[in-house]
Coordinates of C-alpha atoms in Angstrom, one line a residue:
M1 CA 72.6 123.9 80.5
T2 CA 74.5 124.2 83.7
G3 CA 75.3 127.4 85.7
Y4 CA 78.9 127.2 84.4
D5 CA 77.6 127.2 80.8
L6 CA 75.3 130.2 81.5
A7 CA 78.2 132.1 83.1
K8 CA 80.5 131.5 80.1
Q9 CA 77.7 132.4 77.7
G10 CA 77.0 135.7 79.5
D11 CA 80.8 136.6 79.7
L12 CA 80.6 136.5 83.5
I13 CA 83.7 134.3 83.7
N14 CA 86.7 133.7 81.4
I15 CA 88.0 130.2 81.8
G16 CA 91.0 129.1 79.7
D17 CA 90.3 125.4 79.1
E18 CA 93.2 125.2 76.6
I19 CA 96.9 124.9 77.1
S20 CA 99.4 126.2 74.5
D21 CA 103.2 126.1 74.1
G22 CA 103.1 129.0 71.7
S23 CA 102.5 127.0 68.5
H24 CA 100.3 124.1 69.4
R25 CA 97.3 123.7 71.7
I26 CA 95.7 120.8 73.6
K27 CA 92.3 120.8 75.4
Y28 CA 91.4 118.8 78.5
D29 CA 88.0 117.2 78.8
I30 CA 86.7 115.9 82.1
K31 CA 83.5 113.9 82.4
N32 CA 81.5 112.0 85.0
S33 CA 82.8 113.8 88.0
K34 CA 80.8 113.5 91.3
P35 CA 80.2 116.1 93.9
P36 CA 80.7 115.3 97.6
Y37 CA 78.0 113.0 98.9
E38 CA 76.8 111.3 102.1
V39 CA 77.6 107.6 102.8
K40 CA 76.6 105.2 105.6
D41 CA 78.7 102.5 107.2
E42 CA 77.5 99.1 108.3
R43 CA 76.3 100.6 111.6
G44 CA 74.3 103.3 109.9
R45 CA 76.7 106.1 110.8
K46 CA 76.9 108.9 108.3
S47 CA 80.0 110.5 106.9
N48 CA 80.8 112.7 103.9
A49 CA 82.7 111.3 101.0
D50 CA 85.0 113.6 99.0
A51 CA 84.2 114.6 95.4
E52 CA 85.4 112.3 92.8
F53 CA 87.3 113.7 89.8
G54 CA 85.9 112.3 86.6
D55 CA 87.6 110.8 83.5
L56 CA 90.3 113.0 82.1
R57 CA 91.4 113.1 78.5
F58 CA 93.3 115.6 76.4
L59 CA 92.4 116.5 72.8
P60 CA 95.0 118.1 70.4
L61 CA 93.5 121.2 68.8
S62 CA 96.1 121.6 66.2
S63 CA 98.1 119.3 63.9
L64 CA 100.9 117.7 65.9
N65 CA 102.1 114.2 66.2
P66 CA 101.2 112.0 69.3
Q67 CA 104.7 112.2 70.8
R68 CA 104.6 116.0 70.8
A69 CA 101.1 116.0 72.3
E70 CA 102.2 113.5 75.0
R71 CA 105.1 115.7 75.9
M72 CA 102.9 118.7 76.3
N73 CA 100.5 116.6 78.5
E74 CA 103.4 115.6 80.7
A75 CA 104.6 119.2 81.0
T76 CA 101.2 120.2 82.3
G77 CA 100.9 117.3 84.7
L78 CA 101.4 119.5 87.8
G79 CA 98.6 121.8 86.8
I80 CA 96.2 118.9 86.3
Q81 CA 97.3 117.4 89.6
M82 CA 96.5 120.7 91.3
N83 CA 93.1 120.8 89.7
T84 CA 92.5 117.3 91.1
Y85 CA 93.6 118.4 94.6
E86 CA 91.4 121.5 94.4
F87 CA 88.3 119.8 93.0
S88 CA 86.8 118.4 96.2
N89 CA 87.5 121.6 98.2
L90 CA 86.1 123.9 95.6
I91 CA 82.9 121.8 95.2
R92 CA 82.4 121.7 99.0
S93 CA 82.9 125.5 99.2
S94 CA 80.5 126.1 96.4
I95 CA 77.8 123.8 97.9
Y96 CA 78.2 125.5 101.3
K97 CA 77.8 129.0 99.8
W98 CA 74.9 127.9 97.6
Q99 CA 73.0 126.4 100.6
N100 CA 73.8 129.0 103.2
G101 CA 72.6 132.3 101.8
E102 CA 75.9 133.5 100.3
C103 CA 74.5 133.7 96.8
V104 CA 70.9 134.7 97.4
D105 CA 69.1 137.1 99.7
V106 CA 65.3 137.7 100.3
E107 CA 64.1 141.3 100.7
C108 CA 61.1 141.6 103.0
T109 CA 59.2 144.8 103.4
A110 CA 56.0 146.0 105.0
A111 CA 54.1 149.3 105.5
K112 CA 55.1 149.6 109.2
N113 CA 57.1 147.8 111.9
T114 CA 54.7 147.8 114.9
L115 CA 51.5 145.8 115.2
T116 CA 48.5 145.7 117.6
P117 CA 47.5 142.2 119.0
G118 CA 46.0 140.0 116.3
E119 CA 46.5 142.6 113.5
N120 CA 47.0 141.4 110.0
I121 CA 49.7 143.0 107.7
D122 CA 50.9 142.3 104.2
V123 CA 54.6 141.5 103.8
N124 CA 56.2 141.7 100.4
A125 CA 59.1 139.2 99.6
V126 CA 61.4 139.1 96.6
S127 CA 64.5 137.0 95.8
V128 CA 67.7 139.1 95.2
S129 CA 71.0 137.9 93.7
K130 CA 74.0 138.9 95.9
Q131 CA 76.2 138.9 92.7
D132 CA 74.4 141.4 90.5
L133 CA 71.5 142.5 92.8
S134 CA 69.0 141.4 90.2
K135 CA 65.5 140.1 91.3
F136 CA 64.5 136.7 90.0
N137 CA 61.7 134.1 90.2
A138 CA 62.0 131.4 92.9
K139 CA 60.1 129.1 95.2
L140 CA 59.4 130.8 98.5
E141 CA 58.6 129.3 101.9
G142 CA 57.3 131.5 104.7
I143 CA 57.1 130.8 108.4
G144 CA 56.2 133.2 111.2
S145 CA 55.8 133.6 115.0
E146 CA 52.0 133.3 114.6
T147 CA 50.1 132.8 111.3
V148 CA 51.6 133.2 107.9
T149 CA 49.6 132.6 104.7
P150 CA 50.2 131.1 102.3
K151 CA 53.2 129.2 103.6
D152 CA 54.5 128.1 100.2
Q153 CA 54.2 130.1 96.9
F154 CA 56.2 131.0 93.8
G155 CA 57.6 134.5 93.6
T156 CA 57.5 136.0 90.1
P157 CA 59.7 137.6 91.4
R158 CA 57.6 139.2 94.1
A159 CA 55.1 137.5 96.4
V160 CA 52.9 138.7 99.2
Y161 CA 52.4 137.0 102.6
K162 CA 49.8 137.9 105.2
L163 CA 51.2 137.9 108.8
T164 CA 49.0 137.9 111.9
A165 CA 50.5 139.4 115.0
K166 CA 50.6 137.6 118.3
S167 CA 48.5 138.4 121.3
D168 CA 51.1 140.9 122.6
G169 CA 51.5 142.6 119.2
N170 CA 55.0 141.1 118.5
G171 CA 55.5 139.2 115.3
D172 CA 58.2 138.1 112.8
I173 CA 58.3 136.3 109.4
I174 CA 61.1 134.4 107.8
V175 CA 61.0 133.8 104.0
K176 CA 63.3 131.2 102.4
S177 CA 64.1 131.3 98.6
I178 CA 65.0 128.1 96.8
S179 CA 66.1 128.1 93.2
R180 CA 69.0 127.1 90.9
R181 CA 70.7 130.4 92.0
G182 CA 71.0 129.2 95.5
I183 CA 69.1 129.1 98.9
G184 CA 68.8 132.3 100.9
S185 CA 66.4 133.8 103.5
G186 CA 65.1 137.1 104.8
M187 CA 63.5 138.1 108.0
L188 CA 61.2 141.0 109.1
E189 CA 60.4 141.7 112.8
F190 CA 57.6 143.7 114.2
G191 CA 57.6 145.4 117.6
R192 CA 55.0 145.1 120.3
S193 CA 52.3 147.8 120.8
W194 CA 52.0 149.2 124.3
Q195 CA 48.6 150.9 123.8
D196 CA 45.5 150.6 121.7
D197 CA 46.0 152.2 118.3
K198 CA 42.5 153.7 118.5
E199 CA 42.6 157.4 118.2
V200 CA 42.4 159.3 121.4
C201 CA 40.6 162.7 121.2
D202 CA 41.6 164.5 124.3
G203 CA 43.2 167.6 122.8
D204 CA 46.7 166.4 123.6
W205 CA 49.4 165.5 121.1
H206 CA 50.2 161.8 120.7
V207 CA 53.6 160.9 119.4
T208 CA 55.2 157.9 117.7
V209 CA 58.9 157.9 116.6
E210 CA 60.5 154.9 114.8
I211 CA 64.2 154.6 114.3
R212 CA 66.0 152.2 112.0
K213 CA 69.8 152.1 111.7
S214 CA 71.7 149.7 109.4
F215 CA 75.2 148.9 108.3
D216 CA 76.3 146.1 106.0
E217 CA 79.8 145.5 104.5
T218 CA 81.0 142.4 102.8
F219 CA 84.4 141.7 101.3
Q220 CA 85.3 138.5 99.4
K221 CA 88.5 137.6 97.6
T222 CA 89.7 134.5 95.8
T223 CA 93.4 133.7 95.4
K224 CA 94.6 131.6 92.5
P225 CA 98.0 129.8 92.1
G226 CA 100.6 132.3 90.9
E227 CA 99.0 135.4 92.4
I228 CA 101.1 135.4 95.5
S229 CA 104.8 135.7 94.6
S230 CA 106.0 134.1 97.8
N231 CA 103.9 131.0 97.1
L232 CA 103.0 130.3 93.5
R233 CA 101.1 127.1 94.2
M234 CA 98.8 128.3 97.1
S235 CA 95.1 129.1 96.4
G236 CA 92.2 129.9 98.6
T237 CA 89.4 132.2 99.6
S238 CA 89.0 134.9 102.2
E239 CA 85.9 137.0 103.3
T240 CA 85.0 139.6 105.8
V241 CA 81.4 140.4 106.8
N242 CA 80.4 143.3 109.0
R243 CA 76.7 143.9 109.7
K244 CA 74.8 146.0 112.2
K245 CA 71.1 146.6 112.7
Y246 CA 69.3 148.8 115.2
E247 CA 65.5 149.3 115.6
V248 CA 63.6 151.5 118.1
T249 CA 60.0 152.5 118.5
V250 CA 59.1 155.3 120.9
K251 CA 55.6 156.2 122.1
I252 CA 54.6 158.8 124.7
R253 CA 52.8 157.7 127.8
S254 CA 51.7 161.0 129.3
P255 CA 51.0 163.6 126.6
K256 CA 51.6 167.2 127.8
L257 CA 52.2 169.0 124.5
V258 CA 49.0 171.1 124.6
T259 CA 50.2 174.6 123.9
P260 CA 53.0 176.0 121.7
G261 CA 56.4 176.2 123.3
V262 CA 58.8 173.7 124.8
S263 CA 57.3 170.6 126.3
L264 CA 58.9 167.5 128.0
M265 CA 57.0 164.3 127.5
D266 CA 57.3 161.0 129.3
A267 CA 57.8 158.2 126.7
K268 CA 58.3 154.4 126.6
F269 CA 60.7 152.8 124.1
D270 CA 61.3 149.3 122.8
A271 CA 64.7 148.6 121.2
S272 CA 66.4 145.7 119.5
A273 CA 69.8 145.5 117.8
E274 CA 72.3 143.0 116.5
K275 CA 75.9 143.0 115.3
Y276 CA 77.7 140.3 113.3
Y277 CA 81.3 140.1 112.2
L278 CA 83.1 137.3 110.3
D279 CA 86.7 137.0 109.2
H280 CA 87.1 133.7 107.4
G281 CA 90.0 132.2 105.3
N282 CA 90.5 128.9 103.5
T283 CA 93.8 128.0 101.8
T284 CA 95.0 124.9 99.9
E285 CA 98.6 124.1 98.8
P286 CA 100.0 121.0 97.1
G287 CA 103.3 119.6 98.4
E288 CA 105.3 116.5 99.2
C289 CA 106.1 114.5 102.3
G290 CA 109.2 112.2 102.4
W291 CA 110.2 110.5 99.2
N292 CA 108.1 112.5 96.7
K293 CA 104.9 111.5 98.4
P294 CA 102.3 114.0 97.2
T295 CA 100.2 115.7 99.8
V296 CA 97.8 118.7 100.0
T297 CA 97.8 121.0 103.0
K298 CA 94.6 122.8 103.9
V299 CA 93.8 125.4 106.5
D300 CA 90.4 126.7 107.4
S301 CA 90.4 129.4 110.1
G302 CA 88.4 132.4 111.2
T303 CA 86.8 134.5 113.8
E304 CA 83.0 135.0 114.2
V305 CA 81.5 137.6 116.6
K306 CA 77.8 137.8 117.3
E307 CA 76.1 140.4 119.5
T308 CA 72.3 140.6 120.2
F309 CA 70.6 143.3 122.2
S310 CA 67.0 144.0 123.3
G311 CA 65.4 146.1 126.0
E312 CA 62.6 148.5 126.9
G313 CA 62.4 151.4 129.3
T314 CA 61.4 155.1 129.6
T315 CA 62.9 158.2 128.1
D316 CA 61.9 161.8 127.6
I317 CA 61.0 163.5 124.3
T318 CA 61.6 167.3 124.1
I319 CA 59.4 169.0 121.5
Q320 CA 59.4 172.7 120.6
L321 CA 56.6 174.3 118.6
N322 CA 57.2 177.8 117.2
R323 CA 54.6 179.1 114.9
N324 CA 54.6 176.8 111.9
T325 CA 57.9 174.9 112.7
Y326 CA 58.6 172.2 115.2
C327 CA 61.6 170.1 116.3
G328 CA 62.1 167.2 118.7
N329 CA 64.9 165.6 120.6
L330 CA 65.2 162.3 122.5
M331 CA 67.8 160.0 123.9
I332 CA 67.6 156.2 123.8
P333 CA 69.6 154.8 126.7
K334 CA 72.1 152.0 126.2
V335 CA 70.6 148.5 125.7
N336 CA 72.0 145.4 127.3
G337 CA 72.9 142.3 125.3
T338 CA 74.9 139.1 125.0
Y339 CA 78.2 138.6 123.2
S340 CA 79.8 135.5 121.7
R341 CA 83.2 135.1 119.9
R342 CA 84.2 132.0 118.1
T343 CA 87.7 131.4 116.8
W344 CA 88.8 128.2 114.9
H345 CA 91.8 126.8 113.1
N346 CA 91.5 123.6 111.2
P347 CA 94.7 122.4 109.4
S348 CA 95.1 119.1 107.6
G349 CA 97.6 117.4 105.3
Y350 CA 100.8 118.5 107.1
C351 CA 103.6 116.0 107.3
Q352 CA 103.9 116.3 111.1
T353 CA 100.8 115.1 112.9
K354 CA 101.0 117.8 115.6
S355 CA 100.7 120.4 112.9
N356 CA 97.3 119.0 112.0
K357 CA 95.8 119.7 115.5
A358 CA 92.5 121.6 115.2
S359 CA 91.2 124.2 117.6
D360 CA 87.7 125.6 118.1
K361 CA 86.9 128.0 121.0
T362 CA 83.8 130.0 121.8
E363 CA 83.7 132.8 124.5
T364 CA 80.5 134.4 125.8
D365 CA 80.0 137.5 127.8
K366 CA 77.6 140.4 128.5
T367 CA 77.7 143.6 126.5
Y368 CA 75.6 146.6 125.6
F369 CA 74.6 148.7 122.7
D370 CA 75.5 152.4 123.0
G371 CA 72.7 154.9 123.4
A372 CA 71.5 157.0 120.5
G373 CA 70.6 160.6 120.4
I374 CA 67.8 161.4 117.9
S375 CA 66.6 164.8 116.5
F376 CA 63.8 165.6 114.1
G377 CA 61.7 168.5 112.8
R378 CA 60.4 170.4 109.9
T379 CA 57.8 173.0 108.9
D380 CA 54.2 171.9 109.4
D381 CA 51.5 171.7 106.8
P382 CA 49.0 174.6 107.3
K383 CA 46.3 172.4 105.8
Q384 CA 46.8 169.9 108.6
P385 CA 48.0 171.8 111.7
D386 CA 47.1 168.9 114.0
V387 CA 49.1 166.3 112.1
L388 CA 52.9 166.6 112.1
T389 CA 54.7 163.8 110.2
G390 CA 58.0 163.3 108.5
T391 CA 60.9 161.1 107.6
K392 CA 64.6 161.9 107.9
T393 CA 67.5 159.8 106.5
V394 CA 71.0 160.3 107.9
A395 CA 74.1 158.7 106.4
S396 CA 77.5 158.4 108.0
S397 CA 80.4 160.3 106.6
D398 CA 81.6 157.2 104.6
G399 CA 78.1 156.4 103.4
K400 CA 78.1 152.9 104.9
E401 CA 75.7 153.4 107.8
T402 CA 72.2 154.7 107.3
T403 CA 69.7 155.9 109.9
I404 CA 66.0 156.4 109.0
I405 CA 63.8 158.3 111.5
T406 CA 60.1 158.4 111.0
W407 CA 57.8 160.4 113.3
R408 CA 54.1 161.1 113.7
L409 CA 52.6 163.7 116.0
K410 CA 48.8 164.0 116.0
R411 CA 46.2 165.6 118.2
C412 CA 42.4 165.2 118.1
F413 CA 39.9 167.4 120.0
P414 CA 36.7 166.0 121.6
S415 CA 33.6 166.7 119.6
K416 CA 31.2 169.5 120.9
R417 CA 28.7 166.8 121.6
N418 CA 31.1 165.1 124.0
K419 CA 31.9 168.4 125.6
S420 CA 28.3 169.2 126.3
E421 CA 27.8 165.7 127.7

């Protein structure tokens, strides 16, 4: 059973494969079609061949004579011709989306996002459908910056990988999902550790603050013939993708928070961020050139913007302790990055050659990610006065952007034995 059959069976799509004139119906049957495929010439050069429309025949679904059936078939000739024109383009678009992560995502999670050199951590991976957000079984392939085990396994639907951090504490893992639902991937990055995670018992507070900010918006639309009143024959797709991700880890370098009150602590931060924006459109329209010579005009155009940022530096954390409550504030300075903007316009099928001229341009520049002011605080736990931890989630007014702040303040006093020594 094909994906098309499953979609119809589950009422996910409603395809009218019959044509009626109000009293009689005919049905079209297409067999032995071929998707786009790769071919080689006599010199071994590769090129892509268009999809091949299969054998087409029509079947009367009600009692009518052959002449009447043939007239109905001729009347629908334009619609069948349009299906033929659209076939290769639709198949190529479907294959591209299936192979390039537009149908499937991989959700990767771990207990924390910073590692010490050589540390092992478990990473959970699960395949997620971008259509209905369901989780499903799939073959998974994992690769990482250092050691990832096992590399290949089957997710049912969840699987666990063990990642080993690099010598500087950095690490990342990419997990690819392969199934009949499509191919997609997910990535998880771990920041470097600036100091040994061993507990320091010096009577001072030691602070770690982790900040994660994310924004993801995707808009997709398909236009079918007849939906646009100004052009009843044009069809196509359009999509807009807008994503942002921001991660920061802050650790103090010189603890000074010894007594209650307001204290200013010198801290070091490591930040990374990325922005991605895509505005892509693809249209197809049947037409004629000259003496009723059929043609199909196609236009593929879009804008893609990528920005990546990374940096480290120093900042201050202001923390105030007042009886059993505490609050903290810090400012992450702006982070420098790189910017690239690609615009393209690829037309084909126009009667005038100059109208088929393609353009593809990429611009690069330097940019920066705005600084971020962070605040946190709560009432402490009287049972653990020397451990102050918490998590705070902040959503934007439109609910599209989410910031998660996790903090941990801890102090440990030297043992009496150490003091006497």
